[in-house]
Amino acid sequence: MKDGFLRVAAATPHIRVADCEYNATQVRQLVQEAPADTTLLVFPELCLTGYTCGDLFFQPALLKGAEQALQQLLAATVGVDAVLVIGLPVAAPAATGTGKLYNCAAVCQRGVLLGLVPKTLIPNYAEFYEGRYFSPAPERTETIPFAGQEAPMGAGLLFSCRTLPDFVLGVEICEDLWGLDQPSRRLAEAGATVVANLSASDESIGKGEYRRQLVSTQSARLLCGYVYADAGAGESSTDLVFSGHNLIAENGVVLAESDRFTTGLTAVTELDLSRLVYDRRRINTFRGAPPPQTVSFDLPLHELTLTRPMSPLPFVPADTAAQARRCEEVLTIQAAGLEQRLRCTGSRAVIGLSGGLDSALALLATVRAYNRMALPLAEIQAVTMPCFGTTGRTLNNARALAAACGVSLTEIVIGDSVTRHLADIGHSGAPDVTYENAQARERTQVLMDMANQSGALVVGTGDLSELALGWATYNGDHMSMYGVNAAVPKTLVRHLVKYEAERCGGALAAALNDILDTPVSPELLPPENGVISQKTEQLVGPYELHDFFLYHMLRFGAGPSRLYRLARHAFAGKFPPEEIKGWLLTFLRRFFTQQFKRSCLPDGPRVGSVSLSPRGDWRMPSDASAALWLAEAEAL
């Protein structure tokens, strides 16, 4: 539960219809099987009696048996920290003014009945005829005696953890999710970060996928964790079959799902409450409302061993087909943005071509923009400007790429210009930061002047990862007239270039594949024996780690300790903890000190949920202190 993680589970016991004692034994056994650090364990609708009891629900013997079964469970779980949510029928005492029968969820912890939540929407159509037995949840919350205790009963109850304030539980039952006005919507507005759904959803062709989409979508709409426990084996098969299809979703992502037609503790994972709370705080259209009644409880806090999936490449889908769709979409967005800018300005494109990944991607996007406008590709003016650090390999790749794309290429050797400039300012010519940056600024000056000369627009090549780290020369490669790669992280750049190589084939694929095999480098220092001597990832760290830090910090507000913990989980076996910590410190230092470069970025298209545009995505003072973040990271 440290860092906002919460282990939750959905379980389907094998039951016997109307055998409450047996069913309670099955529930208790699953409670015992659950991992010791489980915080929430949800069981199906009416699982202490069975959902398919029919008119037996009117029998006092069954109702009394269910109440006694719950009382036995409470006594048997006094030492269990987890919050248990168990389905059973509850006959309200006549003294409450209703005397009605309700389909309820009993919320229990450490032997205490925290509350009873009745079902709100009672289906009475098709195969469902619950309206024959059960009443909808009453409008008011009442305290009633039940299972040897006094407990509140109401549909609007929230269960709030004092020791983990981000854990606020709301409960709805089966049809409550499928109906038009779901109780979970109101519960989320009132603060519920986790919703438990006790269900008895019968099986039919195609219903499993629809159910999955429904749970996933509801968790996204409500910005919540959603734990769905479904009835299964043992329910009557007179007319229906139940499959025990358990699901756990978080903000639109299904984290755990059982195989259908199985029983037991079939879905277990961790919810990340910190992510949910961050998004709710950030999205101002998510409006809160005061809860009708809150029941508080305590939980011991301990660090969980994470089992939930954690991609080391959060910007890149793991699925190959999804990767292709993502790449096509990103390239289309880049091209459409550049097309609009070129049409608006009436310009042609000038682009610096280094023979590296970023400029290759920028050229590919530019070619697509020209194709969208049905303009000759030869009107694209590519410029390659070899200097002190340029190797034959990258120069040849720039030439090959321009030829394969069918664009015009101008070669301008800038070594003499840079040497004269260094001499003019009294520089010795020895490699240092001035020596490096002078080359980058000379290239930018050439591009800008050529653009002026032909009424063109300079297409920028720098990517999102470089902007995050400030790995760009201010007013050098940092500057352009439209930055098509500005919102594309380095890990995604590589996949985009690979995608185009596979899609196009031929000479273009050959050029792109060699670019993909070339180490990432600014090539500002002389090569050693003709080979690149300046490798970016040896200097500032692996882009995999930096993109991971960037994604989780900007998208979900993760601080240093969470970034470190998540990275250890995602990169287990690849980067040792001390290396992760070291590069995290590098990332934090550079991210804060280099904001001034991001504060004056050229325009460029946003392609994903993380961007550093100072106009629409990231507003930060250039002189903000990193002390708090660095102190937390140093203490890891």
XYZ file of C-alpha atoms in Angstrom:
636
model
C 0.000 0.000 0.000
C 3.034 2.239 -0.002
C 3.013 4.815 -2.826
C -0.749 4.442 -3.214
C -0.866 0.831 -4.397
C -3.706 -1.378 -3.245
C -3.945 -5.153 -3.767
C -7.491 -6.133 -4.693
C -9.125 -9.399 -5.712
C -12.353 -10.741 -7.175
C -13.355 -14.276 -6.192
C -16.032 -16.723 -7.320
C -16.816 -19.493 -4.825
C -18.307 -22.809 -5.943
C -21.709 -22.673 -4.266
C -24.778 -24.794 -3.630
C -28.131 -23.105 -4.206
C -29.819 -22.340 -0.855
C -27.060 -24.010 1.222
C -25.909 -20.960 3.185
C -23.607 -22.794 5.554
C -21.768 -24.498 2.702
C -21.509 -21.261 0.770
C -20.105 -19.409 3.785
C -17.486 -22.142 4.135
C -16.468 -21.638 0.499
C -16.214 -17.889 0.988
C -14.140 -18.322 4.142
C -11.775 -20.691 2.337
C -11.148 -18.116 -0.410
C -10.531 -15.443 2.224
C -7.857 -17.694 3.700
C -6.319 -18.322 0.261
C -6.036 -14.634 -0.587
C -2.546 -13.094 -0.311
C -1.940 -11.737 3.171
C -1.544 -8.189 1.849
C -4.898 -8.193 0.015
C -6.808 -5.041 0.919
C -10.122 -5.626 -0.835
C -11.775 -8.950 -1.666
C -15.063 -8.891 -3.570
C -17.494 -11.817 -3.916
C -20.486 -12.239 -6.263
C -24.067 -11.100 -5.892
C -26.159 -13.154 -3.431
C -23.302 -15.648 -3.079
C -24.333 -16.746 0.432
C -27.645 -18.076 -0.888
C -27.084 -18.333 -4.613
C -28.575 -15.920 -7.119
C -30.938 -18.540 -8.587
C -33.021 -19.344 -5.490
C -36.273 -18.107 -7.075
C -39.263 -18.021 -4.723
C -37.109 -19.486 -1.960
C -36.094 -15.840 -1.310
C -39.505 -15.436 0.342
C -38.752 -18.228 2.808
C -37.743 -17.034 6.298
C -35.507 -20.107 6.639
C -33.319 -18.989 3.740
C -33.148 -15.384 4.929
C -32.273 -16.461 8.451
C -29.692 -18.918 7.099
C -28.019 -16.136 5.090
C -27.894 -13.840 8.127
C -26.424 -16.579 10.305
C -23.881 -17.426 7.597
C -22.726 -13.816 7.524
C -22.527 -13.758 11.319
C -20.324 -16.853 11.224
C -18.111 -15.239 8.594
C -17.744 -12.114 10.703
C -16.648 -14.191 13.669
C -14.205 -16.171 11.529
C -12.564 -13.074 9.990
C -11.888 -10.967 13.085
C -8.179 -11.212 12.349
C -8.482 -10.454 8.629
C -7.415 -6.925 7.626
C -8.916 -7.057 4.143
C -12.240 -5.391 3.414
C -14.648 -8.154 2.352
C -17.688 -7.435 0.183
C -20.192 -10.314 0.196
C -23.597 -10.656 -1.448
C -26.734 -11.810 0.407
C -30.465 -11.019 0.788
C -31.438 -8.743 3.682
C -34.942 -8.388 5.070
C -35.234 -4.945 6.620
C -37.035 -4.848 9.981
C -40.572 -3.508 9.909
C -39.429 -0.839 12.367
C -37.511 0.870 9.550
C -40.810 1.654 7.878
C -40.213 -0.631 4.916
C -40.014 -4.249 5.972
C -38.830 -4.948 2.429
C -36.407 -7.491 1.059
C -33.182 -6.146 -0.456
C -30.426 -7.626 -2.580
C -27.418 -6.405 -0.596
C -23.659 -6.257 -0.377
C -22.294 -6.674 3.124
C -19.076 -4.692 3.611
C -17.037 -6.232 6.427
C -13.621 -5.863 8.001
C -11.990 -7.474 11.042
C -15.278 -9.023 12.089
C -17.195 -5.728 11.909
C -20.147 -5.215 9.590
C -19.281 -1.762 8.256
C -22.446 -1.411 6.208
C -25.047 -2.934 3.907
C -25.469 -1.587 0.389
C -28.758 -2.525 -1.360
C -29.054 -2.886 -5.119
C -30.576 0.188 -6.741
C -31.691 -1.009 -10.174
C -33.820 -4.159 -9.962
C -34.094 -5.870 -13.371
C -37.429 -7.375 -14.289
C -37.086 -8.127 -17.986
C -35.983 -10.981 -20.248
C -34.424 -13.692 -18.063
C -34.425 -11.482 -14.963
C -37.358 -11.247 -12.578
C -35.767 -9.808 -9.453
C -38.663 -7.404 -9.051
C -40.695 -10.407 -7.882
C -38.552 -10.606 -4.738
C -36.469 -7.503 -4.151
C -37.185 -3.818 -3.689
C -34.924 -1.057 -4.988
C -32.611 0.564 -2.457
C -34.488 2.921 -0.142
C -33.870 6.632 -0.550
C -32.640 7.100 3.015
C -29.827 5.380 4.845
C -31.041 3.603 7.975
C -29.173 1.821 10.749
C -30.533 -1.682 11.233
C -29.697 -4.668 13.430
C -28.229 -7.489 11.356
C -25.970 -10.486 11.931
C -25.667 -9.615 15.606
C -24.501 -6.053 14.963
C -25.891 -2.609 14.133
C -24.949 -1.332 10.690
C -25.998 1.425 8.272
C -27.922 0.319 5.175
C -28.048 2.584 2.121
C -27.084 2.788 -1.538
C -24.983 5.927 -1.097
C -22.617 4.609 1.560
C -18.917 5.237 1.137
C -16.231 3.350 3.039
C -13.145 5.479 3.679
C -9.747 4.301 4.920
C -8.206 6.616 7.524
C -4.685 5.242 7.108
C -4.805 5.406 3.301
C -7.051 8.404 2.527
C -6.969 7.783 -1.229
C -8.818 4.484 -0.687
C -12.529 5.277 -0.702
C -14.794 2.346 -1.570
C -18.195 2.505 -3.217
C -20.404 -0.508 -4.005
C -22.973 -1.272 -6.676
C -24.583 -4.542 -7.694
C -24.803 -6.069 -11.173
C -27.638 -4.238 -13.023
C -26.542 -1.012 -11.337
C -23.684 -0.982 -13.856
C -25.773 -1.924 -16.895
C -28.500 0.670 -16.337
C -28.725 4.247 -17.558
C -28.121 6.043 -14.252
C -25.430 4.039 -12.478
C -24.994 4.486 -8.717
C -21.222 4.286 -9.268
C -21.336 7.639 -11.051
C -22.720 9.322 -7.955
C -20.363 7.354 -5.709
C -17.342 8.507 -7.746
C -18.547 12.105 -7.638
C -18.759 11.765 -3.870
C -15.160 10.538 -3.681
C -15.110 6.782 -4.338
C -11.794 5.852 -5.949
C -12.617 2.133 -6.024
C -15.965 0.622 -6.980
C -16.855 -2.973 -6.168
C -19.536 -4.665 -8.248
C -21.114 -7.869 -7.003
C -22.655 -9.513 -10.035
C -24.604 -12.531 -11.237
C -24.343 -11.981 -14.958
C -25.480 -15.016 -16.916
C -23.563 -16.103 -19.984
C -24.595 -15.887 -23.629
C -22.846 -15.550 -26.975
C -20.796 -12.356 -27.136
C -21.708 -11.211 -23.644
C -18.229 -11.758 -22.234
C -16.638 -9.172 -24.516
C -19.473 -6.721 -23.942
C -19.098 -7.146 -20.174
C -15.373 -6.550 -20.456
C -15.906 -3.348 -22.432
C -18.550 -2.180 -19.985
C -16.290 -2.595 -16.941
C -13.323 -1.045 -18.727
C -15.331 1.939 -19.963
C -16.930 2.576 -16.584
C -13.539 2.650 -14.880
C -12.402 5.207 -17.482
C -15.498 7.402 -17.197
C -15.274 7.463 -13.416
C -11.463 7.611 -13.146
C -11.607 4.744 -10.685
C -10.554 1.215 -9.973
C -13.405 -1.190 -10.713
C -13.529 -4.685 -9.172
C -16.171 -6.929 -10.729
C -16.962 -10.320 -9.111
C -19.291 -12.622 -11.039
C -21.384 -15.635 -10.026
C -20.290 -18.980 -11.409
C -20.345 -22.715 -10.759
C -23.074 -24.059 -8.511
C -25.775 -21.616 -9.595
C -28.849 -23.360 -11.012
C -28.603 -24.155 -14.722
C -32.372 -24.592 -15.163
C -32.415 -21.817 -17.747
C -29.112 -19.976 -17.398
C -25.392 -20.625 -17.104
C -23.033 -18.425 -15.061
C -19.339 -18.268 -15.886
C -17.583 -16.473 -13.006
C -16.171 -13.804 -15.351
C -14.185 -11.639 -12.937
C -12.579 -8.369 -14.009
C -10.442 -5.649 -12.440
C -9.992 -2.412 -14.389
C -8.330 0.923 -13.724
C -9.091 4.048 -15.726
C -9.994 2.116 -18.877
C -7.323 -0.593 -18.632
C -8.235 -4.158 -17.670
C -5.477 -5.208 -15.271
C -6.768 -8.673 -14.365
C -9.371 -10.966 -15.884
C -10.372 -14.531 -15.069
C -10.939 -17.280 -17.549
C -14.645 -17.844 -17.832
C -16.172 -20.960 -16.281
C -13.617 -21.063 -13.488
C -13.956 -20.609 -9.747
C -11.697 -19.446 -6.984
C -9.510 -16.408 -6.455
C -9.378 -15.735 -10.186
C -8.494 -12.043 -10.496
C -5.849 -10.423 -8.298
C -3.840 -7.275 -8.984
C -2.838 -3.885 -7.590
C -4.711 -0.639 -8.167
C -2.670 2.562 -8.321
C -4.742 5.045 -6.347
C -2.154 7.791 -6.687
C -2.610 7.813 -10.467
C -6.383 8.013 -10.109
C -6.297 10.817 -7.570
C -3.773 12.746 -9.676
C -6.015 12.571 -12.727
C -9.073 13.632 -10.756
C -7.167 16.590 -9.370
C -5.887 17.524 -12.823
C -9.137 17.161 -14.783
C -11.330 20.020 -13.620
C -14.463 18.648 -15.322
C -14.443 15.790 -12.791
C -16.691 17.428 -10.230
C -17.036 16.291 -6.658
C -20.112 16.047 -4.467
C -20.545 15.548 -0.717
C -21.089 11.901 0.265
C -24.421 11.067 1.918
C -22.697 8.981 4.593
C -19.140 7.745 5.094
C -18.027 4.807 7.202
C -14.364 4.907 8.256
C -11.970 2.030 8.845
C -8.216 1.459 9.250
C -5.703 -0.692 7.419
C -2.076 -1.529 8.193
C 0.318 0.016 5.682
C 3.002 -2.086 4.034
C 4.895 -2.194 0.750
C 3.431 -4.491 -1.871
C 5.398 -6.551 -4.334
C 3.903 -5.342 -7.583
C 2.464 -7.896 -10.002
C 0.449 -5.598 -12.281
C 1.782 -5.174 -15.810
C 4.200 -2.260 -16.145
C 5.526 -1.496 -19.595
C 9.154 -0.296 -19.748
C 8.140 1.544 -22.945
C 5.000 3.440 -21.957
C 4.945 5.434 -25.211
C 5.040 2.270 -27.347
C 2.238 -0.343 -27.399
C 3.415 -3.871 -26.630
C 1.155 -5.487 -29.221
C 2.634 -5.522 -32.742
C -0.654 -4.653 -34.445
C -1.273 -1.837 -31.971
C 2.258 -0.568 -32.624
C 1.536 -0.320 -36.326
C -1.718 1.548 -35.697
C 0.045 3.916 -33.294
C 2.854 4.615 -35.757
C 0.457 5.310 -38.607
C -1.576 7.633 -36.427
C 1.449 9.580 -35.164
C 2.904 10.012 -38.643
C -0.475 11.187 -39.910
C -0.758 13.746 -37.114
C 2.751 15.012 -37.806
C 2.075 15.287 -41.532
C -1.320 16.937 -41.068
C 0.161 19.545 -38.724
C 2.981 20.365 -41.119
C 0.579 20.419 -44.082
C -1.581 23.022 -42.359
C 1.447 25.177 -41.551
C 2.810 24.953 -45.113
C -0.578 25.786 -46.620
C -1.068 28.693 -44.236
C 2.346 30.224 -44.939
C 2.515 29.286 -48.593
C 5.972 27.929 -47.930
C 8.071 24.993 -49.003
C 10.085 22.900 -46.554
C 13.769 23.136 -45.711
C 15.126 20.441 -43.407
C 18.534 19.621 -41.974
C 19.438 15.997 -42.632
C 22.142 14.555 -40.375
C 21.820 10.863 -41.148
C 20.414 10.266 -37.647
C 17.049 9.080 -36.342
C 15.366 12.404 -35.562
C 16.047 14.071 -38.890
C 15.019 10.858 -40.663
C 11.640 10.936 -38.920
C 11.181 14.639 -39.649
C 11.876 13.995 -43.332
C 9.422 11.081 -43.419
C 6.713 13.304 -41.920
C 7.554 16.057 -44.422
C 7.287 13.627 -47.338
C 3.872 12.584 -46.103
C 2.791 16.220 -45.828
C 3.869 16.870 -49.424
C 2.043 13.735 -50.584
C -1.111 14.958 -48.852
C -0.776 18.226 -50.756
C 0.077 16.433 -54.031
C 3.279 18.482 -54.357
C 6.501 17.263 -56.021
C 8.843 15.741 -53.445
C 11.796 17.323 -55.230
C 10.586 20.677 -53.848
C 11.586 19.527 -50.364
C 15.023 21.018 -49.742
C 17.132 18.726 -47.535
C 20.479 20.087 -46.384
C 23.303 18.045 -44.913
C 26.155 19.946 -43.248
C 29.125 17.766 -42.328
C 31.576 19.171 -39.804
C 34.191 18.048 -37.271
C 32.233 15.094 -35.816
C 30.493 13.810 -38.938
C 31.336 10.234 -39.892
C 31.221 8.771 -43.365
C 28.432 6.464 -42.263
C 25.997 9.195 -41.240
C 26.872 11.361 -44.257
C 26.235 8.466 -46.606
C 22.981 7.684 -44.809
C 21.824 11.277 -45.267
C 22.575 11.027 -48.987
C 20.904 7.628 -49.319
C 17.805 8.756 -47.417
C 17.354 11.885 -49.532
C 17.753 9.882 -52.744
C 15.323 7.162 -51.588
C 12.704 9.781 -50.675
C 13.171 11.672 -53.927
C 13.932 15.023 -52.291
C 16.559 17.580 -53.253
C 19.781 17.474 -51.248
C 22.327 20.236 -50.772
C 25.683 19.467 -49.111
C 27.388 22.341 -47.318
C 30.610 21.613 -45.458
C 30.618 24.008 -42.492
C 33.996 23.232 -40.974
C 35.712 26.336 -42.380
C 32.821 28.600 -41.324
C 32.872 27.290 -37.774
C 36.680 27.545 -37.592
C 36.577 31.192 -38.731
C 33.843 31.985 -36.245
C 35.791 30.418 -33.374
C 38.838 32.417 -34.371
C 36.751 35.608 -34.561
C 35.699 35.221 -30.930
C 39.186 34.308 -29.771
C 38.507 30.628 -29.241
C 41.422 28.207 -29.430
C 39.515 25.602 -31.441
C 39.967 22.975 -28.712
C 36.898 20.778 -28.168
C 34.646 22.206 -25.444
C 31.022 23.309 -25.132
C 31.615 26.390 -27.328
C 33.290 24.215 -29.964
C 30.264 21.876 -29.969
C 27.533 24.505 -29.874
C 29.132 26.628 -32.583
C 28.550 23.755 -35.027
C 24.890 23.388 -34.069
C 24.276 27.132 -34.333
C 26.049 27.342 -37.685
C 23.794 24.624 -39.044
C 20.713 26.489 -37.800
C 21.942 29.731 -39.348
C 22.453 28.023 -42.712
C 18.971 26.505 -42.613
C 17.317 29.771 -41.602
C 19.120 31.757 -44.291
C 18.323 29.184 -46.982
C 14.681 29.264 -45.907
C 14.670 33.078 -46.175
C 16.331 32.849 -49.560
C 13.601 30.654 -51.039
C 10.578 31.729 -48.991
C 10.618 28.402 -47.152
C 10.012 27.096 -43.656
C 12.617 25.288 -41.541
C 11.250 21.956 -40.291
C 12.640 21.139 -36.842
C 13.974 17.702 -35.994
C 14.418 17.716 -32.175
C 12.290 15.234 -30.208
C 10.436 15.216 -26.874
C 13.134 13.314 -24.981
C 15.783 15.845 -25.973
C 13.497 18.661 -24.838
C 12.962 16.958 -21.468
C 16.705 16.632 -20.914
C 17.643 19.904 -22.580
C 19.891 17.869 -24.885
C 19.888 20.550 -27.577
C 21.899 23.659 -28.322
C 19.962 26.760 -27.374
C 19.190 28.659 -30.576
C 20.865 25.843 -32.468
C 19.064 22.564 -33.187
C 16.678 23.777 -30.457
C 15.202 26.283 -32.944
C 13.142 25.904 -36.136
C 9.982 27.280 -37.722
C 7.852 24.176 -37.065
C 8.959 21.235 -34.929
C 7.257 18.098 -36.238
C 9.010 15.824 -33.692
C 8.530 18.057 -30.639
C 5.997 15.728 -28.964
C 7.532 12.418 -30.064
C 9.788 10.700 -27.467
C 12.987 9.002 -28.585
C 11.726 5.481 -27.833
C 8.795 6.094 -30.166
C 10.961 7.780 -32.822
C 12.794 4.494 -33.272
C 9.562 2.550 -33.781
C 8.190 5.123 -36.217
C 11.306 4.923 -38.386
C 11.248 1.126 -38.225
C 7.568 1.125 -39.194
C 8.223 3.227 -42.292
C 11.165 1.016 -43.250
C 8.954 -2.075 -43.104
C 6.074 -0.356 -44.863
C 8.077 1.107 -47.756
C 10.847 -1.443 -48.327
C 13.451 -1.033 -51.069
C 16.189 1.584 -50.963
C 14.331 3.597 -48.335
C 14.233 0.605 -45.991
C 17.950 -0.004 -46.506
C 18.789 3.594 -45.590
C 16.435 3.659 -42.602
C 17.654 0.327 -41.256
C 21.261 1.508 -41.260
C 20.177 4.687 -39.477
C 18.414 2.517 -36.901
C 21.642 0.563 -36.377
C 23.732 3.726 -35.865
C 24.380 4.898 -32.268
C 22.475 8.059 -31.309
C 24.947 10.954 -31.352
C 25.048 14.718 -31.936
C 28.379 14.132 -33.765
C 29.967 17.315 -32.485
C 33.290 15.782 -31.427
C 35.793 14.290 -33.895
C 35.304 10.565 -34.593
C 37.833 7.974 -33.453
C 39.191 5.940 -36.352
C 36.172 6.994 -38.409
C 33.707 5.783 -35.779
C 31.300 7.907 -33.710
C 33.042 8.903 -30.469
C 30.214 10.847 -28.818
C 27.339 8.543 -27.862
C 24.365 10.323 -26.326
C 23.145 7.543 -24.050
C 26.586 7.158 -22.483
C 26.514 10.847 -21.600
C 22.945 11.515 -20.427
C 21.640 8.002 -19.854
C 19.412 5.425 -21.557
C 16.429 6.954 -23.330
C 14.327 3.993 -22.182
C 14.725 5.148 -18.578
C 14.358 8.852 -19.301
C 11.193 8.338 -21.363
C 9.811 6.149 -18.575
C 10.537 8.858 -15.976
C 9.086 11.555 -18.237
C 5.876 9.655 -18.910
C 5.082 8.809 -15.309
C 6.090 12.209 -13.929
C 4.110 14.284 -16.420
C 1.174 11.970 -17.063
C 0.531 10.803 -13.504
C 2.459 13.198 -11.268
C 4.852 10.538 -9.962
C 7.510 11.842 -7.591
C 11.055 10.470 -7.299
C 10.265 7.589 -4.933
C 7.403 6.374 -7.143
C 9.482 6.797 -10.293
C 12.260 4.742 -8.727
C 9.886 2.037 -7.549
C 8.012 1.807 -10.845
C 11.245 1.707 -12.822
C 12.647 -1.069 -10.629
C 9.492 -3.077 -11.381
C 9.422 -2.316 -15.120
C 13.169 -2.781 -15.731
C 13.813 -5.665 -13.338
C 16.761 -7.684 -14.656
C 17.838 -4.973 -17.116
C 19.024 -2.059 -14.973
C 20.256 -2.532 -11.388
C 18.624 -0.299 -8.744
C 21.728 1.864 -8.246
C 21.865 2.631 -11.979
C 18.178 3.535 -12.042
C 18.716 5.898 -9.118
C 21.745 7.500 -10.764
C 19.972 8.220 -14.041
C 16.877 9.396 -12.151
C 19.000 12.046 -10.463
C 20.376 13.034 -13.870
C 16.880 13.268 -15.291
C 15.611 15.454 -12.446
C 18.597 17.817 -12.549
C 18.412 18.288 -16.283
C 14.620 18.519 -16.408
C 14.602 21.450 -13.998
C 17.671 23.322 -15.212
C 16.759 23.101 -18.909
C 13.236 24.511 -18.729
C 14.407 27.788 -20.298
C 14.862 25.952 -23.600
C 11.287 24.675 -23.474
C 9.849 28.088 -22.614
C 10.541 29.360 -26.146
C 9.821 26.342 -28.303
C 8.653 26.630 -31.898
C 5.147 25.416 -32.707
C 4.702 21.706 -33.271
C 1.898 19.112 -33.254
C 0.881 17.332 -30.073
C 0.649 13.590 -30.753
C 0.022 11.976 -27.350
C -0.933 12.559 -23.735
C 2.540 13.855 -22.781
C 3.995 16.999 -24.323
C 6.206 19.875 -23.188
C 4.734 22.724 -25.210
C 4.848 25.898 -23.066
C 1.550 26.964 -24.637
C -0.714 24.006 -23.993
C 0.913 21.260 -21.964
C 3.677 22.204 -19.528
C 4.003 25.544 -17.794
C 6.942 25.814 -15.432
C 9.200 28.657 -14.314
C 12.671 28.420 -15.788
C 14.191 29.185 -12.380
C 12.176 26.660 -10.331
C 14.206 24.788 -7.721
C 14.676 21.024 -7.971
C 15.725 20.749 -4.319
C 12.634 18.865 -3.095
C 12.799 16.315 -5.903
C 16.539 15.789 -5.638
C 16.392 15.388 -1.848
C 13.748 12.695 -2.188
C 15.742 10.929 -4.895
C 19.019 11.120 -2.953
C 17.314 9.497 0.043
C 16.275 6.402 -1.927
